[in-house]
DNA sequence: TTGAAAGCGCTAACAC
DNA sequence: GTGTTAGCGCTTTCAA
């Protein structure tokens, strides 16, 4: 609990120099067995525990990777504060069967991949993040303590990222949007959405499709939208020029979108959502308004989060290899740190269409 | 990517001392506005990013908590290497609907709680762990870099824990088993299992109940067993003296247990498992052998992991407030670090019986 | 309000 | 094989 013993204490007790103490732990073979034992005994007796900070400082590396998962998207969406997007604590006494909407999300599965790869290579993972309700940690605090940093898009201001990337490798888990000097890990968004859209058209005969996305979509969502458009064009169907969203001024929420779609009086045959977290509450909102899903309108997602399987009807989606993405990101960071000369990498992983009930397919 | 600028560089460019640079960032009000601006400008120009290690070393604190989630239980269980317990990578190309067995588990939900509380209080979380397949990180490496450490039971040798606890607060997420000097966060295991067992007896009329647990159960499991026994005793039913397990010599696995139960020819009415991760593969194994669950035999778990809801039949269990446990652990660590005089805390949280299909209740 | 200087605990040359 | 001795980059008295 208090100030612990240091190399000096151990050295003194063992009757050797501090260098020998250090060697004993880092390069045991370079130390004579008898002295090694003496040092170990002294360390044992004193409850010696080396300071990670001091080691990191002296060695110029920390043996840790960092990940920052603050979710700006939902942060910007006060209207969803009680919905799926909120990364806050589940309200006490809430339905123990309903909290799967909050965890695990996309970021959590990716993070797990990062952690696994870290451990495999002997690194630890430092995670920072938060949101409006939980509070947050500063990225600077974590950037200063790790050998590499993984971030989700729209999580940290670009200037800050490029600042950090001048010191340690940084990988962003998204399509490279602007010409940054960061590494990137992403998936084939366009192809995935194209395949899914084509399925809706050919297997379910849908003709009137819309793409639903948050009002301010980022690059990955844009690519998904392009894939959607391309599939419609190829099928000779009308191609929406832009995604449907919650209407200006209206609060950004599934409720608002559902209401808008119904008020317009022109509900499409299918609503292709930019991602699962957008589709799930939308399905709820439609159902609540008496709209049959998928009977009247099919709704699909993108990501493949666990909640989609617990949803009724089960969510048809495009699954990202989240764990693999995390692993890849970690691998890039570690390699990038150990060989400072590597140029920015950009890796794209494949996706997989997962057919479940919400598009009209039979239950699995 | 390379060695970044330091306080010295910034100080030189701004024409001040390093102390002033430090003050500018940590106690801005103590610095005259004009000099503050000069320092900030210099820092900006140089892409200055403070070193977390150096700060930690100088201040004697790191602003990070640690959690170690290496899972010894499954580690010791080679037979489950392809099963639910393995915390390895999901095999490539595997059924995208089947990996929920691997993530999120109990430890992941607790960890999330720890992370949330860390962020709320301005801390970061360093996670270490691993298993036989993924490799692992040494706890010493993480202990040396954090202000407090949370560990799951049987994850780290006790000697190591008490060594670490002499320097920083340590909370173990289990019943205090031996007289250690650690903090503890746990749940009312006995009451939970008692309530569940009573439900099986009174609501479903089961009379012949067995308790299934891994061969080497730890203290929490023992308490659950006691709760189970107490409920039987109160109902005037036969009370097993010990849990059923996989039989000596046999590989520890659900398959082995199922085979043993059937071979014995005396399948009970209900099998109360020590935790969900034990119940899930057991249900699979029974079903595979043509045994109807819950028709012929009811099977229940403990924990309330997500996989239990995706299981068919859905798993009846006792839910632990995992997020809350994590939050509590983090709070104890932070308080314990900030006030080194606090004695070891031991907090017990309530649990909740969750009735689903596997005990014979109707689907939710 | 700012500067000088002494650490924080460890690593890694470089000598012996 | 072991000791000496610089740092690593920042915080923090204590003086000025």
XYZ file of C-alpha atoms (C1' of nucleotides) in Angstrom:
760
model
C 0.000 0.000 0.000
C 2.850 2.327 0.757
C 6.096 3.137 -0.910
C 7.622 -0.164 -1.796
C 11.203 -1.351 -1.779
C 13.393 -0.440 -4.756
C 16.388 -1.913 -6.484
C 18.524 -0.018 -4.026
C 16.990 -1.760 -1.071
C 17.324 -5.146 -2.663
C 20.880 -4.445 -3.724
C 21.838 -3.382 -0.257
C 20.285 -6.380 1.428
C 21.860 -8.750 -1.059
C 25.177 -6.996 -0.854
C 25.418 -6.275 -4.554
C 24.989 -3.325 -6.888
C 21.715 -2.225 -8.362
C 22.893 -3.281 -11.794
C 23.203 -6.814 -10.581
C 19.697 -6.697 -9.230
C 18.450 -5.509 -12.569
C 20.422 -8.178 -14.404
C 19.103 -10.841 -12.123
C 15.610 -10.115 -13.316
C 16.242 -9.225 -16.945
C 19.182 -11.349 -17.931
C 19.531 -14.065 -15.300
C 22.075 -16.024 -17.298
C 24.554 -13.196 -17.046
C 24.628 -13.503 -13.280
C 26.413 -16.140 -11.280
C 23.986 -18.566 -9.734
C 24.977 -17.885 -6.150
C 24.547 -14.121 -6.458
C 21.349 -14.599 -8.374
C 19.956 -16.609 -5.528
C 21.053 -14.023 -3.040
C 19.315 -11.284 -4.978
C 16.180 -13.305 -5.385
C 16.148 -14.053 -1.680
C 16.560 -10.400 -0.824
C 13.827 -9.421 -3.245
C 11.574 -12.028 -1.744
C 12.284 -10.900 1.780
C 11.534 -7.285 0.933
C 8.467 -7.979 -1.180
C 10.176 -6.286 -4.042
C 8.015 -5.381 -7.036
C 9.648 -3.531 -9.912
C 8.108 -0.231 -10.922
C 6.598 -0.359 -14.352
C 6.919 3.355 -14.827
C 10.592 3.403 -14.043
C 11.196 0.513 -16.380
C 9.216 2.115 -19.118
C 11.027 5.380 -18.707
C 14.426 3.777 -18.770
C 13.723 1.439 -21.638
C 11.755 3.783 -23.791
C 8.874 1.354 -24.066
C 6.030 0.245 -21.881
C 4.936 -3.114 -23.209
C 1.373 -1.911 -23.434
C -0.937 -1.006 -26.261
C -3.798 1.399 -25.825
C -7.318 1.547 -27.130
C -9.712 4.414 -26.840
C -13.354 3.635 -27.304
C -15.231 6.745 -26.402
C -18.275 6.726 -28.649
C -18.869 10.107 -30.172
C -21.627 8.924 -32.377
C -23.964 8.174 -29.561
C -22.624 10.982 -27.556
C -23.926 13.364 -30.152
C -27.297 11.752 -29.946
C -28.990 12.886 -26.774
C -32.301 11.504 -27.919
C -31.013 7.986 -27.737
C -29.976 8.480 -24.169
C -32.319 5.822 -22.972
C -31.823 3.574 -25.948
C -29.395 1.109 -27.301
C -26.646 3.537 -27.965
C -26.053 4.687 -24.480
C -22.874 3.257 -23.089
C -23.804 4.111 -19.584
C -24.591 1.900 -16.684
C -27.655 -0.243 -17.077
C -30.283 1.262 -14.821
C -30.532 -0.539 -11.536
C -33.374 -2.981 -11.238
C -33.884 -3.041 -14.962
C -35.027 -6.126 -16.793
C -32.138 -8.578 -16.534
C -33.069 -9.821 -19.968
C -32.837 -6.460 -21.679
C -29.339 -5.201 -21.090
C -27.805 -7.028 -24.015
C -28.528 -3.885 -25.969
C -25.778 -2.116 -24.153
C -23.097 -4.761 -24.106
C -21.332 -6.150 -25.966
C -21.368 -3.766 -28.870
C -19.186 -3.596 -31.909
C -16.379 -1.819 -30.114
C -16.334 -4.400 -27.356
C -15.811 -7.288 -29.695
C -13.058 -5.501 -31.549
C -11.447 -4.602 -28.277
C -11.441 -8.220 -27.254
C -9.490 -9.055 -30.395
C -6.948 -6.395 -29.572
C -6.606 -7.773 -26.068
C -6.110 -11.334 -27.250
C -3.377 -10.381 -29.662
C -1.716 -8.225 -27.040
C -1.577 -11.095 -24.614
C -0.332 -13.455 -27.240
C 2.598 -11.189 -27.864
C 3.251 -10.406 -24.239
C 1.709 -6.963 -24.182
C -0.943 -5.548 -21.933
C -3.850 -3.411 -23.067
C -4.741 -0.062 -21.620
C -8.295 0.995 -22.296
C -9.645 4.473 -22.055
C -12.968 5.855 -23.035
C -16.264 6.929 -21.591
C -19.205 8.994 -22.589
C -21.273 11.863 -21.451
C -22.800 9.964 -18.579
C -19.883 7.905 -17.384
C -17.233 10.517 -17.706
C -14.123 9.913 -19.690
C -10.387 9.635 -19.673
C -8.146 11.886 -21.715
C -6.451 10.199 -24.660
C -3.299 12.090 -23.868
C -3.122 10.258 -20.568
C -3.215 6.943 -22.278
C -1.150 7.900 -25.310
C 1.712 8.793 -22.992
C 1.752 5.352 -21.456
C 1.568 2.991 -24.407
C 3.630 1.814 -27.341
C 0.799 1.990 -29.817
C -2.777 3.192 -29.934
C -5.954 1.901 -31.545
C -8.903 4.239 -31.954
C -12.393 4.028 -33.296
C -13.456 6.614 -35.845
C -14.754 9.968 -34.646
C -13.453 9.288 -31.241
C -10.513 11.620 -31.101
C -9.947 14.855 -33.036
C -7.713 14.284 -36.051
C -5.144 16.840 -34.977
C -4.678 15.013 -31.741
C -4.335 11.735 -33.558
C -1.682 12.974 -35.916
C 0.150 14.501 -33.003
C 0.158 11.167 -31.250
C 1.064 9.269 -34.382
C 4.272 11.216 -34.556
C 5.380 9.396 -31.472
C 3.783 6.011 -31.531
C 1.949 4.053 -34.201
C -1.777 4.701 -34.343
C -4.344 2.547 -36.081
C -7.814 3.778 -36.795
C -10.540 1.184 -37.145
C -12.141 2.653 -40.199
C -11.751 3.416 -43.814
C -8.967 5.980 -44.296
C -11.130 9.039 -44.709
C -8.671 11.826 -45.253
C -5.045 11.612 -46.085
C -3.718 10.870 -42.669
C -0.540 9.104 -41.678
C -2.347 6.519 -39.603
C -2.655 2.810 -40.046
C -6.100 1.532 -40.876
C -8.041 -1.670 -40.410
C -11.418 -1.926 -42.011
C -13.704 -4.256 -43.903
C -15.139 -4.396 -47.371
C -18.119 -2.221 -46.539
C -19.339 -1.704 -50.074
C -19.180 -5.346 -51.076
C -20.951 -6.420 -47.913
C -23.791 -4.011 -48.334
C -24.013 -4.814 -52.002
C -24.407 -8.504 -51.287
C -27.012 -7.905 -48.622
C -29.038 -5.568 -50.818
C -28.911 -8.005 -53.679
C -30.268 -10.683 -51.398
C -33.227 -8.513 -50.474
C -33.957 -7.923 -54.140
C -33.499 -11.391 -55.536
C -34.569 -13.596 -52.658
C -37.387 -11.494 -51.265
C -38.412 -9.531 -54.319
C -38.175 -6.179 -52.621
C -38.309 -3.213 -54.983
C -38.656 -0.141 -52.862
C -35.623 0.081 -50.629
C -34.291 2.857 -48.485
C -31.011 3.271 -46.654
C -31.249 4.568 -43.103
C -28.295 6.226 -41.473
C -27.512 8.741 -38.784
C -27.595 12.295 -39.977
C -23.868 12.672 -40.013
C -22.494 9.414 -41.347
C -18.760 8.799 -41.537
C -16.756 7.280 -44.317
C -17.578 3.654 -43.628
C -21.270 4.407 -43.720
C -20.855 6.264 -46.990
C -19.246 3.222 -48.541
C -22.045 1.034 -47.322
C -24.461 3.420 -48.913
C -22.568 3.197 -52.196
C -22.741 -0.579 -52.090
C -26.459 -0.311 -51.499
C -26.884 2.071 -54.425
C -24.815 -0.079 -56.723
C -26.909 -3.156 -56.039
C -30.111 -1.269 -56.782
C -28.704 0.186 -59.964
C -27.627 -3.218 -61.188
C -31.114 -4.537 -60.592
C -32.634 -1.664 -62.511
C -34.429 -0.379 -59.440
C -34.863 3.215 -58.329
C -31.742 4.422 -56.554
C -32.204 6.805 -53.619
C -29.851 9.708 -53.794
C -29.339 9.900 -50.100
C -30.026 7.969 -46.938
C -33.201 8.598 -45.023
C -32.537 10.044 -41.646
C -34.386 11.604 -38.767
C -35.320 14.829 -40.469
C -33.682 18.102 -39.649
C -34.495 19.536 -36.300
C -36.025 16.327 -35.069
C -34.168 14.492 -32.363
C -31.971 11.813 -33.796
C -33.652 8.647 -32.740
C -35.254 5.533 -34.053
C -38.575 6.768 -32.787
C -38.310 9.923 -34.812
C -37.332 8.032 -37.926
C -40.133 5.527 -37.580
C -42.605 8.306 -37.038
C -41.305 10.186 -40.057
C -41.512 7.153 -42.296
C -45.079 6.454 -41.270
C -46.154 10.068 -41.405
C -44.835 10.341 -44.928
C -47.239 7.563 -45.757
C -44.727 5.883 -47.945
C -43.075 3.110 -46.034
C -40.628 1.242 -48.280
C -40.454 -2.549 -48.674
C -37.160 -2.651 -46.924
C -34.967 -0.455 -44.767
C -31.286 -1.126 -44.996
C -29.639 0.378 -41.941
C -26.110 1.668 -41.733
C -25.404 -0.551 -38.748
C -27.028 -2.874 -36.239
C -27.262 -0.336 -33.487
C -29.417 1.734 -35.745
C -31.582 -1.153 -36.921
C -32.452 -2.621 -33.547
C -34.298 0.310 -32.007
C -35.860 1.018 -35.379
C -37.407 -2.430 -35.450
C -38.741 -1.863 -31.972
C -40.208 1.459 -32.963
C -41.893 0.026 -36.043
C -43.289 -2.937 -34.163
C -44.587 -0.618 -31.495
C -46.465 1.288 -34.174
C -48.063 -1.866 -35.450
C -45.857 -2.293 -38.495
C -45.042 -5.922 -39.203
C -41.336 -6.647 -39.534
C -40.435 -8.320 -41.838
C -43.955 -8.843 -43.162
C -44.664 -5.260 -44.118
C -41.118 -4.006 -44.178
C -37.774 -5.778 -43.981
C -35.083 -4.217 -41.827
C -31.406 -5.119 -41.921
C -28.273 -4.085 -40.096
C -24.507 -4.193 -40.397
C -21.864 -5.391 -37.921
C -23.222 -8.590 -36.472
C -23.407 -7.673 -32.814
C -24.807 -10.140 -30.305
C -27.945 -8.105 -29.722
C -29.040 -8.873 -33.265
C -29.471 -12.510 -32.353
C -31.516 -11.724 -29.302
C -33.736 -9.342 -31.199
C -37.190 -10.472 -32.298
C -37.297 -10.865 -35.232
C -33.653 -11.874 -35.323
C -31.621 -9.390 -37.256
C -30.341 -10.058 -40.749
C -27.013 -8.319 -41.056
C -23.519 -8.237 -42.470
C -21.036 -9.588 -40.032
C -17.668 -7.963 -39.536
C -14.825 -10.170 -38.285
C -14.517 -8.035 -35.202
C -12.121 -10.149 -33.235
C -9.916 -10.522 -36.264
C -9.988 -6.800 -36.851
C -8.808 -6.206 -33.324
C -6.072 -8.772 -33.678
C -4.924 -7.248 -36.910
C -4.857 -3.793 -35.399
C -2.761 -4.977 -32.487
C -0.384 -6.814 -34.787
C 0.129 -3.704 -36.875
C 0.824 -1.622 -33.809
C 3.297 -4.032 -32.334
C 5.128 -4.506 -35.601
C 5.025 -0.790 -36.209
C 6.520 -0.074 -32.849
C 9.234 -2.658 -33.082
C 10.227 -1.549 -36.540
C 9.778 2.198 -36.678
C 10.347 2.306 -40.406
C 7.155 0.616 -41.524
C 4.920 2.823 -43.664
C 1.235 3.266 -42.796
C -0.611 0.016 -43.335
C -4.151 -0.304 -44.528
C -5.780 -3.674 -44.164
C -9.212 -4.593 -45.429
C -10.954 -7.711 -44.136
C -13.859 -9.583 -45.702
C -17.386 -9.582 -44.358
C -20.163 -12.128 -44.434
C -23.884 -11.767 -44.971
C -25.825 -13.363 -42.133
C -29.410 -14.149 -43.033
C -31.887 -14.238 -40.205
C -35.514 -13.343 -39.758
C -35.701 -9.584 -40.163
C -35.309 -9.755 -43.938
C -37.967 -12.401 -44.303
C -35.771 -15.463 -44.143
C -36.885 -18.339 -41.916
C -35.556 -18.486 -38.334
C -32.196 -20.187 -38.031
C 7.016 7.264 -34.234
C 10.424 8.245 -33.005
C 11.669 9.849 -29.869
C 9.389 12.772 -29.240
C 10.073 16.210 -27.871
C 10.406 16.608 -24.117
C 9.839 19.343 -21.593
C 13.377 20.455 -22.251
C 12.689 21.065 -25.914
C 9.531 22.950 -25.181
C 11.200 24.984 -22.456
C 14.031 25.939 -24.736
C 11.791 26.968 -27.586
C 9.576 28.973 -25.284
C 12.498 30.497 -23.523
C 11.491 29.337 -20.065
C 12.511 26.663 -17.581
C 11.187 23.124 -17.593
C 9.394 23.826 -14.355
C 7.359 26.481 -16.062
C 6.459 24.082 -18.823
C 5.250 21.591 -16.278
C 3.300 24.248 -14.420
C 1.692 25.403 -17.618
C 0.099 22.017 -18.049
C -0.600 21.038 -14.468
C -1.323 24.333 -12.741
C -2.038 26.864 -15.474
C -3.282 29.488 -13.036
C 0.135 29.703 -11.445
C 1.642 30.919 -14.705
C 1.357 34.356 -16.196
C -0.897 34.347 -19.195
C 1.722 35.567 -21.632
C 4.243 32.910 -20.681
C 1.539 30.290 -20.649
C 0.671 31.131 -24.195
C 4.286 31.020 -25.218
C 4.695 27.580 -23.724
C 1.518 26.307 -25.297
C 2.630 27.629 -28.659
C 5.996 25.957 -28.351
C 4.393 22.692 -27.309
C 2.054 22.921 -30.243
C 4.863 23.630 -32.663
C 6.894 20.688 -31.450
C 4.007 18.246 -31.197
C 4.777 17.814 -27.569
C 3.157 14.887 -25.833
C 4.007 14.308 -22.172
C 5.400 10.924 -21.221
C 3.083 8.979 -19.014
C 5.869 6.923 -17.558
C 7.883 9.912 -16.518
C 4.841 11.500 -14.955
C 3.929 8.339 -13.159
C 7.431 7.913 -11.867
C 7.681 11.466 -10.637
C 4.258 11.600 -9.079
C 4.192 8.167 -7.600
C 0.928 7.300 -9.256
C -0.197 6.289 -12.706
C -3.880 7.091 -12.928
C -4.600 3.574 -14.070
C -6.208 0.559 -12.493
C -5.390 -2.957 -13.583
C -7.389 -6.104 -14.047
C -6.081 -9.547 -14.674
C -8.468 -12.015 -16.158
C -6.472 -15.061 -16.992
C -8.832 -17.972 -16.530
C -7.197 -20.785 -14.631
C -10.292 -22.832 -14.397
C -10.487 -23.475 -18.076
C -6.779 -23.546 -18.369
C -6.737 -26.579 -16.168
C -9.299 -28.187 -18.365
C -7.635 -29.381 -21.539
C -10.647 -31.450 -22.462
C -12.711 -28.350 -22.943
C -10.179 -26.926 -25.331
C -12.635 -26.903 -28.158
C -15.580 -26.009 -26.026
C -17.181 -23.076 -24.379
C -14.494 -22.476 -21.859
C -11.673 -21.764 -24.199
C -10.842 -18.116 -24.255
C -8.956 -18.437 -27.477
C -9.701 -17.051 -30.864
C -12.870 -18.311 -32.446
C -11.785 -20.648 -35.222
C -11.802 -18.968 -38.588
C -14.785 -19.713 -40.733
C -16.756 -20.993 -37.795
C -20.481 -20.568 -37.524
C -21.042 -16.858 -37.008
C -23.983 -17.743 -34.834
C -22.072 -19.907 -32.442
C -19.315 -17.789 -30.994
C -21.415 -16.275 -28.252
C -20.177 -19.143 -26.151
C -16.784 -17.558 -25.991
C -17.658 -13.931 -25.446
C -18.852 -12.241 -23.404
C -18.340 -14.377 -20.350
C -18.690 -13.526 -16.713
C -15.286 -11.923 -16.508
C -15.977 -9.708 -19.483
C -19.088 -8.213 -17.977
C -17.364 -7.582 -14.683
C -14.467 -6.029 -16.511
C -16.807 -3.680 -18.278
C -18.049 -2.454 -14.929
C -14.519 -1.826 -13.787
C -13.820 0.126 -16.957
C -16.906 2.285 -16.613
C -16.095 3.243 -13.065
C -12.495 3.939 -13.994
C -13.551 6.310 -16.728
C -16.045 7.994 -14.520
C -13.303 8.804 -12.054
C -10.747 9.759 -14.647
C -8.721 6.577 -14.540
C -7.728 4.255 -17.326
C -7.864 0.477 -17.144
C -4.993 -1.803 -17.954
C -6.011 -5.334 -18.750
C -3.785 -8.331 -18.708
C -4.579 -11.966 -19.051
C -4.483 -14.778 -21.514
C -4.607 -18.513 -21.522
C -2.726 -21.492 -22.725
C -3.516 -20.845 -26.355
C -3.352 -17.102 -26.558
C -0.317 -16.605 -24.413
C -0.374 -14.360 -21.446
C 0.997 -11.311 -19.779
C 2.749 -11.387 -16.440
C 0.812 -9.819 -13.571
C 4.022 -8.286 -12.339
C 4.194 -6.272 -15.546
C 0.790 -4.839 -14.967
C 1.029 -4.535 -11.193
C 4.037 -2.273 -11.626
C 2.089 0.130 -13.784
C -1.167 0.632 -11.936
C -2.533 2.196 -8.777
C -4.764 -0.720 -7.915
C -5.440 -4.221 -9.161
C -8.550 -6.342 -9.565
C -8.207 -10.073 -9.991
C -10.497 -13.008 -10.493
C -10.111 -15.952 -8.164
C -7.502 -18.601 -8.935
C -5.927 -16.336 -11.438
C -2.781 -15.383 -9.610
C -0.932 -17.304 -6.892
C -1.802 -16.000 -3.436
C 1.804 -15.217 -2.510
C 2.065 -12.977 -5.523
C -1.163 -11.271 -4.637
C -0.165 -10.528 -1.097
C 3.152 -9.262 -2.355
C 1.394 -6.883 -4.690
C -1.139 -5.858 -2.081
C 1.669 -4.550 0.036
C 2.172 -1.855 -2.526
C -1.170 -1.156 -4.075
C -4.712 -2.112 -3.136
C -5.872 -5.412 -4.571
C -9.447 -6.580 -4.800
C -10.325 -10.174 -5.474
C -13.664 -10.872 -7.070
C -14.619 -13.730 -4.851
C -15.516 -14.761 -1.407
C -12.557 -14.186 0.935
C -11.297 -17.747 1.040
C -8.329 -17.564 3.330
C -7.320 -14.854 5.674
C -5.758 -12.552 3.183
C -5.293 -8.828 3.359
C -7.125 -8.215 0.106
C -10.348 -6.405 -0.578
C -13.197 -8.557 -1.777
C -16.301 -8.104 -3.862
C -18.686 -10.973 -4.102
C -22.350 -11.893 -4.135
C -24.666 -13.806 -1.874
C -23.880 -17.166 -3.394
C -25.609 -19.300 -0.832
C -28.850 -17.327 -0.819
C -28.971 -17.304 -4.602
C -28.516 -21.010 -4.937
C -30.911 -21.647 -2.107
C -33.619 -19.644 -3.834
C -33.055 -21.354 -7.149
C -33.092 -24.816 -5.635
C -36.257 -24.048 -3.731
C -37.869 -22.994 -6.975
C -37.029 -26.320 -8.578
C -38.552 -28.152 -5.645
C -41.700 -26.149 -5.131
C -42.554 -24.990 -8.623
C -41.488 -28.048 -10.563
C -41.812 -30.745 -7.947
C -38.304 -32.054 -8.448
C -37.143 -34.456 -5.752
C -33.927 -35.958 -6.944
C -31.433 -33.157 -7.382
C -27.708 -33.177 -7.913
C -25.142 -30.398 -7.863
C -22.616 -30.428 -10.673
C -19.307 -28.652 -10.293
C -15.777 -28.810 -11.606
C -13.587 -31.230 -9.742
C -11.738 -28.553 -7.880
C -14.300 -25.944 -6.919
C -13.258 -22.737 -5.216
C -14.881 -21.023 -2.291
C -17.742 -19.390 -4.173
C -18.775 -22.708 -5.582
C -18.663 -24.276 -2.148
C -21.049 -21.680 -0.846
C -23.390 -22.290 -3.724
C -23.293 -25.962 -2.875
C -24.154 -25.182 0.732
C -27.118 -23.121 -0.387
C -28.227 -26.017 -2.531
C -27.896 -28.447 0.347
C -29.754 -26.189 2.731
C -32.715 -25.880 0.390
C -32.947 -29.643 0.044
C -32.684 -30.182 3.746
C -35.435 -27.700 4.442
C -37.671 -29.503 1.986
C -36.953 -32.817 3.643
C -35.323 -34.205 0.540
C -32.180 -36.321 0.297
C -29.108 -34.134 0.529
C -26.099 -35.124 -1.602
C -22.920 -35.010 0.371
C -20.862 -33.770 -2.486
C -21.206 -32.410 -5.986
C -21.201 -34.749 -8.928
C -18.224 -34.198 -11.145
C -16.475 -35.833 -14.047
C -15.110 -38.792 -12.201
C -11.475 -39.140 -11.316
C -9.142 -39.691 -14.151
C -11.710 -38.785 -16.732
C -11.117 -35.595 -18.637
C -12.971 -32.705 -17.100
C -15.682 -32.003 -19.584
C -19.387 -31.830 -19.973
C -19.265 -34.818 -22.259
C -17.620 -36.904 -19.610
C -20.112 -35.841 -16.995
C -23.089 -36.520 -19.229
C -21.717 -39.916 -20.101
C -21.103 -40.708 -16.463
C -24.592 -39.701 -15.417
C -26.176 -41.827 -18.100
C -23.853 -44.763 -17.565
C -24.713 -44.796 -13.905
C -28.285 -45.270 -15.007
C -29.496 -42.890 -12.407
C -30.111 -39.538 -13.968
C -31.564 -37.136 -11.402
C -34.628 -34.925 -11.948
C -32.492 -31.856 -11.958
C -28.876 -30.874 -12.218
C -27.936 -27.660 -10.499
C -24.668 -26.475 -11.977
C -22.058 -24.408 -10.188
C -22.117 -21.841 -12.972
C -23.452 -21.146 -16.446
C -20.306 -22.089 -18.266
C -20.649 -25.528 -16.802
C -24.355 -25.851 -17.522
C -24.333 -24.846 -21.173
C -22.120 -27.582 -22.596
C -23.785 -30.049 -20.257
C -27.163 -29.296 -21.771
C -25.683 -29.769 -25.212
C -24.176 -33.077 -24.207
C -27.427 -34.335 -22.714
C -29.468 -33.254 -25.702
C -26.981 -34.940 -28.003
C -27.526 -38.156 -26.088
C -31.255 -37.919 -26.531
C -32.055 -36.723 -23.033
C -34.845 -34.180 -22.960
C -33.995 -30.945 -21.152
C -35.974 -29.862 -19.192
C -38.492 -32.650 -19.836
C -36.437 -35.508 -18.446
C -33.977 -33.459 -16.454
C -33.857 -29.809 -15.530
C -30.500 -28.052 -15.731
C -29.679 -24.701 -14.165
C -26.699 -22.387 -14.033
C -25.312 -19.469 -12.074
C -23.979 -16.109 -13.275
C -26.401 -14.943 -15.924
C -24.077 -14.709 -18.901
C -25.441 -13.739 -22.301
C -24.920 -17.207 -23.731
C -27.611 -18.505 -21.414
C -30.200 -16.517 -23.290
C -29.068 -17.814 -26.628
C -29.023 -21.386 -25.436
C -31.890 -23.692 -26.363
C -33.592 -24.293 -24.028
C -32.863 -20.908 -22.516
C -30.958 -21.243 -19.305
C -32.530 -20.722 -15.911
C -29.910 -19.227 -13.693
C -28.988 -16.886 -10.868
C -27.855 -13.565 -12.134
C -24.933 -11.741 -10.613
C -24.840 -7.942 -10.933
C -21.627 -8.160 -12.883
C -21.336 -4.573 -13.972
C -22.066 -3.404 -10.475
C -19.471 -5.762 -9.071
C -16.889 -4.305 -11.394
C -17.858 -0.780 -10.476
C -17.666 -1.583 -6.808
C -14.258 -3.154 -7.211
C -12.942 -0.112 -9.030
C -14.384 2.225 -6.443
C -12.729 0.305 -3.648
C -9.398 0.401 -5.413
C -9.514 4.086 -6.131
C -10.605 4.973 -2.630
C -8.048 2.590 -1.234
C -5.290 4.168 -3.225
C -6.232 7.707 -2.444
C -6.536 6.986 1.245
C -3.890 4.430 2.101
C -5.290 3.898 5.558
C -8.483 2.109 4.634
C -8.717 -1.424 5.977
C -9.569 -4.338 3.677
C -13.133 -4.016 2.444
C -15.463 -6.892 1.762
C -18.613 -6.122 -0.118
C -21.392 -8.576 -0.860
C -23.959 -7.809 -3.535
C -27.385 -9.386 -4.010
C -28.270 -11.807 -6.773
C -31.468 -12.513 -8.631
C -33.035 -15.759 -9.779
C -33.807 -15.658 -13.500
C -36.371 -18.215 -14.571
C -36.206 -19.404 -18.134
C -36.830 -22.634 -19.973
C -34.189 -25.041 -18.776
C -35.871 -25.576 -15.432
C -39.246 -26.218 -16.998
C -40.610 -22.702 -16.892
C -42.303 -21.370 -20.019
C -40.215 -19.361 -22.492
C -39.978 -15.682 -21.635
C 5.684 34.322 -11.164
C 9.667 31.687 -12.394
C 14.056 28.970 -11.987
C 17.375 25.600 -9.913
C 17.848 21.275 -8.578
C 16.818 17.072 -6.397
C 14.754 13.142 -7.021
C 11.146 9.123 -8.828
C 13.185 3.636 -9.803
C 15.134 1.345 -13.349
C 18.182 0.133 -17.588
C 22.234 -0.158 -20.129
C 26.560 1.213 -21.635
C 30.987 1.032 -20.226
C 34.608 -0.085 -17.065
C 36.853 -3.174 -14.059
C 30.509 -11.543 -13.597
C 29.765 -7.227 -11.310
C 29.999 -2.271 -10.263
C 29.776 2.799 -11.806
C 27.356 5.954 -13.723
C 24.604 8.338 -16.784
C 20.460 9.190 -18.136
C 14.905 8.265 -19.232
C 11.144 12.876 -18.794
C 8.573 14.811 -15.478
C 7.059 16.836 -10.757
C 7.904 19.446 -6.945
C 9.935 21.775 -3.095
C 12.646 25.695 -2.133
C 14.679 30.081 -3.399
C 14.868 34.014 -5.741
